[in-house]
Short mmCIF file of C-alpha atoms in Angstrom, two decimals:
data_model
loop_
_atom_site.label_atom_id
_atom_site.label_comp_id
_atom_site.label_asym_id
_atom_site.label_seq_id
_atom_site.Cartn_x
_atom_site.Cartn_y
_atom_site.Cartn_z
CA MET U 1467 9.13 -36.96 -57.49
CA LEU U 1468 8.09 -34.41 -60.12
CA ASN U 1469 7.98 -34.95 -63.87
CA ALA U 1470 9.52 -31.94 -65.62
CA ALA U 1471 7.30 -32.25 -68.70
CA GLN U 1472 4.09 -32.51 -66.67
CA ALA U 1473 5.06 -29.42 -64.71
CA GLN U 1474 5.22 -27.33 -67.90
CA SER U 1475 8.02 -25.52 -66.13
CA SER U 1476 10.19 -22.55 -66.96
CA LEU U 1477 13.67 -23.72 -66.01
CA ASN U 1478 16.66 -21.40 -66.08
CA PHE U 1479 19.89 -23.37 -65.79
CA ASN U 1480 23.20 -21.84 -64.88
CA PRO U 1481 26.30 -23.77 -65.94
CA ALA U 1482 26.25 -26.62 -63.45
CA VAL U 1483 26.42 -30.34 -62.98
CA LEU U 1484 22.83 -31.49 -63.14
CA GLY U 1485 22.03 -33.97 -60.42
CA SER U 1486 24.23 -32.33 -57.83
CA THR U 1487 22.71 -28.83 -57.96
CA THR U 1488 19.28 -28.03 -56.47
CA VAL U 1489 16.99 -26.46 -59.07
CA SER U 1490 14.18 -23.97 -58.31
CA PHE U 1491 11.71 -22.93 -60.95
CA THR U 1492 8.34 -21.44 -61.86
CA ALA U 1493 5.66 -23.81 -63.15
CA PHE U 1494 2.41 -23.29 -65.06
CA ASP U 1495 -0.66 -25.51 -65.16
CA PRO U 1496 -1.44 -26.16 -68.86
CA HIS U 1497 -5.05 -27.00 -67.93
CA ALA U 1498 -5.66 -23.91 -65.80
CA PRO U 1499 -9.11 -22.34 -66.33
CA ALA U 1500 -9.36 -18.93 -67.96
CA GLN U 1501 -9.34 -15.86 -65.74
CA TYR U 1502 -12.40 -13.61 -65.87
CA VAL U 1503 -14.18 -10.86 -63.94
CA GLN U 1504 -17.94 -10.47 -63.48
CA GLN U 1505 -19.31 -6.94 -63.03
CA TRP U 1506 -22.76 -5.61 -62.27
CA SER U 1507 -24.20 -2.22 -61.38
CA THR U 1508 -27.42 -0.36 -60.78
CA SER U 1509 -28.18 3.32 -60.24
CA VAL U 1510 -30.96 5.87 -59.87
CA GLU U 1511 -30.75 9.48 -61.07
CA LYS U 1512 -32.78 12.52 -60.09
CA SER U 1513 -32.72 16.02 -61.48
CA LEU U 1514 -32.10 18.82 -58.98
CA GLY U 1515 -33.07 21.75 -61.13
CA ARG U 1516 -32.03 22.50 -64.68
CA GLU U 1517 -28.27 22.20 -64.21
CA THR U 1518 -27.74 19.61 -61.46
CA THR U 1519 -28.32 15.86 -61.24
CA LEU U 1520 -27.98 13.45 -58.34
CA GLU U 1521 -27.03 9.80 -58.92
CA VAL U 1522 -27.06 7.04 -56.30
CA GLY U 1523 -25.74 3.64 -57.33
CA TYR U 1524 -24.09 0.35 -56.55
CA LEU U 1525 -21.18 -1.35 -58.33
CA GLY U 1526 -20.04 -4.92 -57.75
CA ALA U 1527 -17.34 -7.11 -59.22
CA ARG U 1528 -15.99 -10.60 -58.67
CA GLY U 1529 -12.76 -12.00 -60.06
CA ILE U 1530 -12.68 -15.75 -60.70
CA HIS U 1531 -9.75 -18.07 -61.48
CA LEU U 1532 -7.25 -15.26 -60.89
CA GLN U 1533 -3.56 -16.07 -60.90
CA ARG U 1534 -1.71 -16.54 -57.65
CA ALA U 1535 1.69 -17.82 -56.54
CA GLU U 1536 1.57 -21.19 -54.77
CA LEU U 1537 4.82 -22.45 -53.29
CA ILE U 1538 3.88 -26.10 -53.56
CA ASN U 1539 7.30 -27.43 -52.52
CA ASN U 1540 7.87 -25.39 -49.39
CA ALA U 1541 8.84 -27.33 -46.29
CA PRO U 1542 6.76 -27.37 -43.11
CA PRO U 1543 8.21 -25.11 -40.39
CA GLY U 1544 11.06 -26.67 -38.52
CA PRO U 1545 14.79 -26.63 -37.83
CA GLY U 1546 17.48 -27.91 -40.11
CA PRO U 1547 17.96 -27.92 -43.89
CA LEU U 1548 14.92 -27.38 -46.10
CA GLY U 1549 15.64 -30.13 -48.63
CA PRO U 1550 14.84 -33.23 -46.53
CA ARG U 1551 11.55 -31.65 -45.40
CA ARG U 1552 10.26 -30.65 -48.83
CA PRO U 1553 7.31 -32.66 -50.22
CA LEU U 1554 9.11 -33.23 -53.56
CA LYS U 1555 12.75 -34.22 -53.33
CA ILE U 1556 13.80 -34.65 -56.97
CA LEU U 1557 12.75 -33.58 -60.44
CA GLU U 1558 12.73 -36.30 -63.08
CA PHE U 1559 13.22 -35.42 -66.74
CA VAL U 1560 11.26 -37.34 -69.38
CA ASP U 1561 13.11 -39.64 -71.72
CA HIS U 1562 15.09 -38.03 -74.55
CA SER U 1563 15.24 -34.61 -72.80
CA VAL U 1564 17.77 -32.26 -74.43
CA LEU U 1565 19.74 -30.11 -72.01
CA PRO U 1566 21.71 -26.91 -72.76
CA PRO U 1567 25.36 -27.46 -73.74
CA SER U 1568 26.54 -25.70 -70.59
CA VAL U 1569 24.85 -28.30 -68.37
CA THR U 1570 26.40 -31.68 -67.67
CA VAL U 1571 24.80 -34.61 -65.87
CA SER U 1572 26.34 -35.95 -62.68
CA PRO U 1573 27.35 -39.63 -62.93
CA THR U 1574 25.87 -40.09 -59.44
CA PRO U 1575 22.09 -39.48 -59.53
CA PRO U 1576 20.31 -38.24 -56.40
CA PRO U 1577 18.60 -40.83 -54.15
CA GLY U 1578 15.26 -42.02 -55.52
CA CYS U 1579 16.10 -41.44 -59.17
CA PRO U 1580 15.02 -44.36 -61.44
CA THR U 1581 17.82 -46.08 -63.32
CA GLY U 1582 18.60 -44.50 -66.68
CA THR U 1583 16.68 -41.29 -65.89
CA ILE U 1584 18.05 -37.76 -65.56
CA CYS U 1585 17.14 -36.35 -62.14
CA THR U 1586 18.12 -33.36 -60.05
CA PRO U 1587 17.30 -32.22 -56.51
CA VAL U 1588 14.43 -29.72 -56.56
CA GLY U 1589 13.97 -26.74 -54.26
CA THR U 1590 11.35 -24.00 -54.48
CA ILE U 1591 8.53 -24.52 -56.99
CA ASN U 1592 6.50 -21.39 -57.67
CA LEU U 1593 3.28 -22.65 -59.26
CA LEU U 1594 1.31 -19.91 -60.98
CA ALA U 1595 -2.17 -21.32 -60.46
CA ASN U 1596 -5.48 -19.77 -61.53
CA SER U 1597 -7.13 -20.42 -58.18
CA ALA U 1598 -7.57 -16.99 -56.56
CA GLU U 1599 -10.75 -14.93 -56.23
CA SER U 1600 -11.60 -11.29 -55.52
CA TRP U 1601 -14.70 -9.45 -54.37
CA TYR U 1602 -15.59 -5.75 -54.67
CA ASP U 1603 -18.76 -3.98 -53.54
CA ALA U 1604 -19.29 -0.23 -53.60
CA GLY U 1605 -22.12 2.22 -53.05
CA TYR U 1606 -21.66 5.71 -54.45
CA VAL U 1607 -23.27 9.13 -54.70
CA ASN U 1608 -22.52 11.47 -57.61
CA VAL U 1609 -23.53 15.11 -57.94
CA ARG U 1610 -23.02 16.73 -61.35
CA ARG U 1611 -23.59 20.34 -62.30
CA ARG U 1612 -23.11 21.41 -65.89
CA TYR U 1613 -21.62 24.85 -66.46
CA ALA U 1614 -24.13 27.54 -65.59
CA HIS U 1615 -23.87 30.93 -63.90
CA GLY U 1616 -20.09 30.58 -63.85
CA LEU U 1617 -19.89 27.23 -62.05
CA SER U 1618 -19.55 23.57 -62.97
CA LEU U 1619 -18.69 20.69 -60.65
CA LEU U 1620 -18.54 16.95 -60.19
CA ALA U 1621 -18.60 15.47 -56.69
CA ASN U 1622 -18.39 11.79 -55.77
CA TYR U 1623 -18.49 9.84 -52.53
CA THR U 1624 -17.78 6.09 -52.54
CA PHE U 1625 -18.17 3.60 -49.72
CA SER U 1626 -16.60 0.30 -50.73
CA LYS U 1627 -14.98 -2.94 -49.61
CA SER U 1628 -12.42 -4.96 -51.57
CA LEU U 1629 -11.44 -8.53 -50.65
CA SER U 1630 -9.23 -11.22 -52.14
CA ASN U 1631 -7.92 -14.60 -51.06
CA ALA U 1632 -4.42 -14.00 -52.44
CA PRO U 1633 -2.16 -10.96 -52.86
CA ASP U 1634 -1.56 -9.51 -56.30
CA PHE U 1635 1.86 -11.12 -56.57
CA ARG U 1636 2.85 -9.07 -59.63
CA SER U 1637 2.35 -5.74 -57.86
CA PRO U 1638 1.52 -6.25 -54.16
CA MET U 1639 0.78 -3.21 -52.03
CA PHE U 1640 1.99 -3.46 -48.43
CA GLU U 1641 2.23 -7.21 -48.02
CA ALA U 1642 4.19 -10.20 -49.30
CA ALA U 1643 3.54 -11.37 -52.84
CA ILE U 1644 3.38 -15.01 -51.77
CA PRO U 1645 1.33 -16.90 -49.15
CA GLN U 1646 2.62 -17.46 -45.64
CA ASN U 1647 1.59 -21.12 -45.55
CA ASP U 1648 0.80 -22.90 -48.80
CA GLY U 1649 -0.89 -25.62 -46.77
CA ASN U 1650 -3.48 -23.15 -45.45
CA LEU U 1651 -4.45 -20.89 -48.34
CA ALA U 1652 -7.80 -20.17 -46.66
CA ALA U 1653 -5.88 -17.95 -44.21
CA GLU U 1654 -4.92 -15.68 -47.11
CA LYS U 1655 -8.40 -14.19 -47.48
CA GLY U 1656 -8.46 -10.57 -46.39
CA LEU U 1657 -8.65 -6.99 -47.55
CA ALA U 1658 -7.18 -6.21 -50.95
CA CYS U 1659 -6.49 -2.68 -52.21
CA ASP U 1660 -9.29 -1.47 -49.98
CA ILE U 1661 -10.16 2.21 -49.66
CA ARG U 1662 -13.26 2.19 -47.48
CA HIS U 1663 -14.24 5.85 -47.83
CA ARG U 1664 -13.33 8.27 -50.63
CA PHE U 1665 -14.63 11.72 -51.57
CA ALA U 1666 -13.50 13.67 -54.64
CA LEU U 1667 -14.61 17.05 -55.95
CA SER U 1668 -13.62 18.88 -59.12
CA ALA U 1669 -15.00 22.32 -59.89
CA VAL U 1670 -14.52 25.24 -62.27
CA TYR U 1671 -15.67 28.74 -61.27
CA SER U 1672 -15.55 31.95 -63.26
CA LEU U 1673 -14.68 34.62 -60.71
CA PRO U 1674 -16.85 37.75 -60.77
CA GLY U 1675 -14.96 40.91 -61.71
CA PHE U 1676 -14.94 44.23 -59.89
CA SER U 1677 -16.76 47.29 -61.08
CA GLY U 1678 -15.09 50.64 -60.94
CA SER U 1679 -12.39 52.08 -63.10
CA ARG U 1680 -11.75 50.76 -66.60
CA LEU U 1681 -8.33 49.47 -65.54
CA LEU U 1682 -9.80 47.61 -62.54
CA ARG U 1683 -12.45 45.99 -64.69
CA ALA U 1684 -9.86 45.00 -67.30
CA PHE U 1685 -7.66 43.17 -64.79
CA SER U 1686 -10.36 41.63 -62.56
CA HIS U 1687 -12.65 40.09 -65.18
CA ASN U 1688 -12.36 36.72 -66.95
CA TRP U 1689 -10.39 34.90 -64.25
CA VAL U 1690 -11.19 31.19 -63.91
CA LEU U 1691 -10.53 29.20 -60.73
CA SER U 1692 -10.47 25.41 -60.89
CA THR U 1693 -9.89 22.91 -58.10
CA VAL U 1694 -9.54 19.21 -57.43
CA TYR U 1695 -10.10 18.10 -53.84
CA GLN U 1696 -9.81 14.53 -52.60
CA VAL U 1697 -9.92 12.86 -49.20
CA GLN U 1698 -9.85 9.15 -48.45
CA THR U 1699 -9.17 6.60 -45.76
CA GLY U 1700 -5.88 4.70 -45.72
CA PHE U 1701 -4.69 1.51 -47.36
CA PRO U 1702 -4.53 -1.75 -45.40
CA PHE U 1703 -1.20 -3.42 -44.70
CA THR U 1704 0.06 -6.68 -43.21
CA ILE U 1705 2.08 -6.92 -40.00
CA SER U 1706 4.95 -9.20 -40.98
CA VAL U 1707 8.27 -10.64 -39.85
CA PHE U 1708 11.50 -9.71 -41.59
CA GLY U 1709 13.11 -12.98 -42.63
CA ASP U 1710 12.02 -16.60 -42.89
CA THR U 1711 11.79 -17.24 -39.15
CA ALA U 1712 9.62 -20.32 -39.79
CA ASN U 1713 12.44 -21.85 -41.90
CA ALA U 1714 9.82 -23.01 -44.41
CA GLY U 1715 11.32 -21.53 -47.56
CA THR U 1716 10.52 -18.44 -49.57
CA VAL U 1717 11.08 -17.02 -53.04
CA LEU U 1718 11.63 -13.68 -54.80
CA GLY U 1719 13.19 -12.18 -51.68
CA GLU U 1720 9.77 -11.98 -50.00
CA ASN U 1721 8.99 -11.96 -46.27
CA PRO U 1722 5.72 -13.93 -46.05
CA ILE U 1723 5.80 -14.80 -42.34
CA ARG U 1724 3.26 -12.79 -40.36
CA ALA U 1725 3.36 -11.64 -36.74
CA ASN U 1726 1.40 -12.95 -33.76
CA LEU U 1727 -1.33 -11.05 -31.93
CA THR U 1728 -0.63 -10.45 -28.23
CA GLY U 1729 -4.15 -9.47 -27.21
CA GLN U 1730 -3.35 -5.81 -26.53
CA PRO U 1731 -5.39 -3.15 -28.40
CA ILE U 1732 -3.98 -2.26 -31.80
CA PHE U 1733 -5.08 1.36 -31.55
CA GLY U 1734 -5.32 3.30 -28.34
CA PRO U 1735 -4.11 6.49 -26.65
CA GLY U 1736 -0.97 7.87 -28.25
CA THR U 1737 -1.38 6.05 -31.56
CA HIS U 1738 -2.06 7.47 -35.03
CA THR U 1739 1.14 9.51 -34.80
CA VAL U 1740 4.40 9.50 -36.75
CA ALA U 1741 6.23 7.88 -33.84
CA GLU U 1742 3.56 5.26 -33.17
CA TRP U 1743 0.84 4.76 -35.74
CA PHE U 1744 -0.38 1.66 -33.93
CA ASN U 1745 0.48 -0.01 -30.63
CA PRO U 1746 3.62 -2.08 -31.34
CA LYS U 1747 2.95 -4.16 -28.21
CA ALA U 1748 -0.17 -5.55 -29.90
CA PHE U 1749 2.11 -7.75 -32.03
CA SER U 1750 5.04 -10.05 -31.42
CA THR U 1751 7.46 -12.17 -33.40
CA PRO U 1752 6.17 -15.75 -33.52
CA PRO U 1753 8.39 -18.42 -31.96
CA ALA U 1754 11.03 -19.87 -34.24
CA PHE U 1755 9.80 -22.47 -36.73
CA THR U 1756 6.15 -21.36 -36.53
CA PHE U 1757 3.77 -19.27 -38.62
CA GLY U 1758 2.11 -16.11 -37.30
CA ASP U 1759 -1.62 -15.76 -36.64
CA VAL U 1760 -2.16 -12.18 -37.90
CA GLY U 1761 -4.42 -11.98 -40.93
CA ARG U 1762 -3.61 -10.32 -44.25
CA ASN U 1763 -4.08 -6.55 -44.40
CA THR U 1764 -5.72 -6.23 -40.98
CA VAL U 1765 -4.30 -2.80 -40.05
CA ILE U 1766 -5.31 0.42 -41.82
CA GLY U 1767 -2.71 3.05 -42.60
CA PRO U 1768 -2.97 6.85 -42.72
CA GLY U 1769 -5.56 8.53 -44.92
CA LEU U 1770 -4.92 11.16 -47.56
CA GLN U 1771 -6.23 14.68 -48.17
CA THR U 1772 -5.12 17.09 -50.90
CA ILE U 1773 -6.46 20.13 -52.71
CA ASP U 1774 -5.02 21.41 -55.98
CA LEU U 1775 -5.90 24.86 -57.33
CA ALA U 1776 -5.39 26.58 -60.66
CA LEU U 1777 -6.02 30.23 -61.51
CA ALA U 1778 -5.98 31.25 -65.16
CA ARG U 1779 -6.88 34.12 -67.45
CA GLU U 1780 -6.60 34.79 -71.14
CA PHE U 1781 -5.86 38.33 -72.40
CA SER U 1782 -6.49 39.61 -75.92
CA LEU U 1783 -3.41 41.60 -76.98
CA VAL U 1784 -3.94 42.44 -80.60
CA GLU U 1785 -6.08 40.97 -83.32
CA ARG U 1786 -5.68 37.15 -83.39
CA MET U 1787 -3.04 37.15 -80.64
CA LYS U 1788 -3.78 36.09 -77.08
CA PHE U 1789 -1.75 35.81 -73.90
CA GLN U 1790 -2.66 33.25 -71.23
CA PHE U 1791 -1.41 33.33 -67.66
CA ARG U 1792 -1.83 30.31 -65.38
CA ALA U 1793 -0.85 29.71 -61.73
CA GLU U 1794 -1.12 26.19 -60.31
CA PHE U 1795 -0.91 25.19 -56.65
CA PHE U 1796 -0.47 21.48 -55.93
CA ASN U 1797 -1.29 20.44 -52.36
CA ALA U 1798 -2.22 24.07 -51.89
CA LEU U 1799 -2.81 23.77 -48.13
CA ASN U 1800 0.56 22.01 -47.66
CA GLN U 1801 -1.20 19.07 -46.02
CA VAL U 1802 1.16 16.45 -44.61
CA ASN U 1803 -0.04 13.04 -45.78
CA LEU U 1804 1.77 10.29 -43.93
CA GLY U 1805 3.17 7.21 -45.64
CA THR U 1806 2.76 3.61 -44.55
CA PRO U 1807 4.27 2.65 -41.17
CA ASP U 1808 7.10 0.14 -40.89
CA ARG U 1809 5.22 -3.15 -40.75
CA PHE U 1810 7.99 -5.58 -39.77
CA VAL U 1811 7.62 -6.55 -36.12
CA ASN U 1812 11.28 -7.52 -35.60
CA THR U 1813 12.82 -4.23 -36.80
CA PRO U 1814 13.69 -1.17 -34.66
CA GLN U 1815 11.43 1.13 -36.72
CA PHE U 1816 8.33 -1.04 -36.26
CA GLY U 1817 5.18 1.10 -36.14
CA THR U 1818 6.92 4.37 -37.05
CA ILE U 1819 6.42 6.47 -40.18
CA THR U 1820 9.52 7.83 -41.87
CA GLU U 1821 8.19 9.28 -45.12
CA ALA U 1822 5.29 11.23 -46.58
CA ALA U 1823 2.88 9.80 -49.12
CA THR U 1824 2.64 13.05 -51.09
CA PRO U 1825 5.02 15.98 -51.61
CA GLY U 1826 4.54 19.35 -49.95
CA ARG U 1827 3.05 22.42 -51.57
CA GLN U 1828 4.28 23.07 -55.11
CA ILE U 1829 3.59 26.25 -57.09
CA GLN U 1830 3.91 26.44 -60.85
CA LEU U 1831 3.53 29.57 -62.99
CA GLY U 1832 3.05 29.48 -66.73
CA ALA U 1833 2.46 31.85 -69.62
CA ARG U 1834 1.60 31.24 -73.27
CA LEU U 1835 1.24 33.33 -76.40
CA SER U 1836 -1.09 32.04 -79.09
CA SER U 1837 -2.40 33.37 -82.37
#
């Protein structure tokens, strides 16, 4: 039995007869601790000449009392209707509760309802509890060169690891927003939005002009080339089952049930391709009315590599009037960056990649007059 006032719930009633209609709702703990994040860092810098500096550092962060979704009224896996197997069967309203005009109370209360009390069968309860944690550790190397002799740049390499014991249910990446088994939240600890390796470079270079005729010098001088290059390893994702095969209950249209490991290698010959990013035989659908044993975010998806270029020059036309030409090339090398594979073990497309993570090469030309 659950007391509606103690649950501090957010109930949304449709016109119905209360007491005969199962109610599902989201609940908040009024005594939940405040969320906060601790951060710490240290670094060492060294000068490499007059224009360039090298920085080596470490950055750490830990999130404490973060919000997570806990489905505290889900049933244990098993056959048959969910209601009889749920831990809480009815919701009891406190005395003198005022209901919306569109809701009437059934003259026949559900079993277990105290005499003179308004009760209704209760289904899914999504408790937003401040009980999750996150961990982030990163070592990095930065190289900075201030503009000199026609060149400036900033280069960064980061080696990091990001963990959490619950998905970000408001904006999950490639996993369910809710736990597989609310009775075993320890199994939810795994990689978060983890990018293990990342390198980024931005640079601006003033191209040297050609000597020769006056016309050649006029058109070859004062061109500026800028670039942004990035390469990184892929995002983790969770191998899941499409549908509630455990018959334990779900919410928000999520698919929280995970697959089983078969013991075969996840990556091997012929993998890391569009047709087979990983070995699909390494996973199987768990038997009906059971949870899977695959961990959260245990498979890493395709990496990413792009280079963007821009070439620009400003011409002086007449006094106080200038003309600027600019050509931009996005994904200049037309690199194909693969999207995330289909992660649902019981679908025909399992393990295949059907879309790209970034668009192909795009070229944009621009001109501007200014005075």
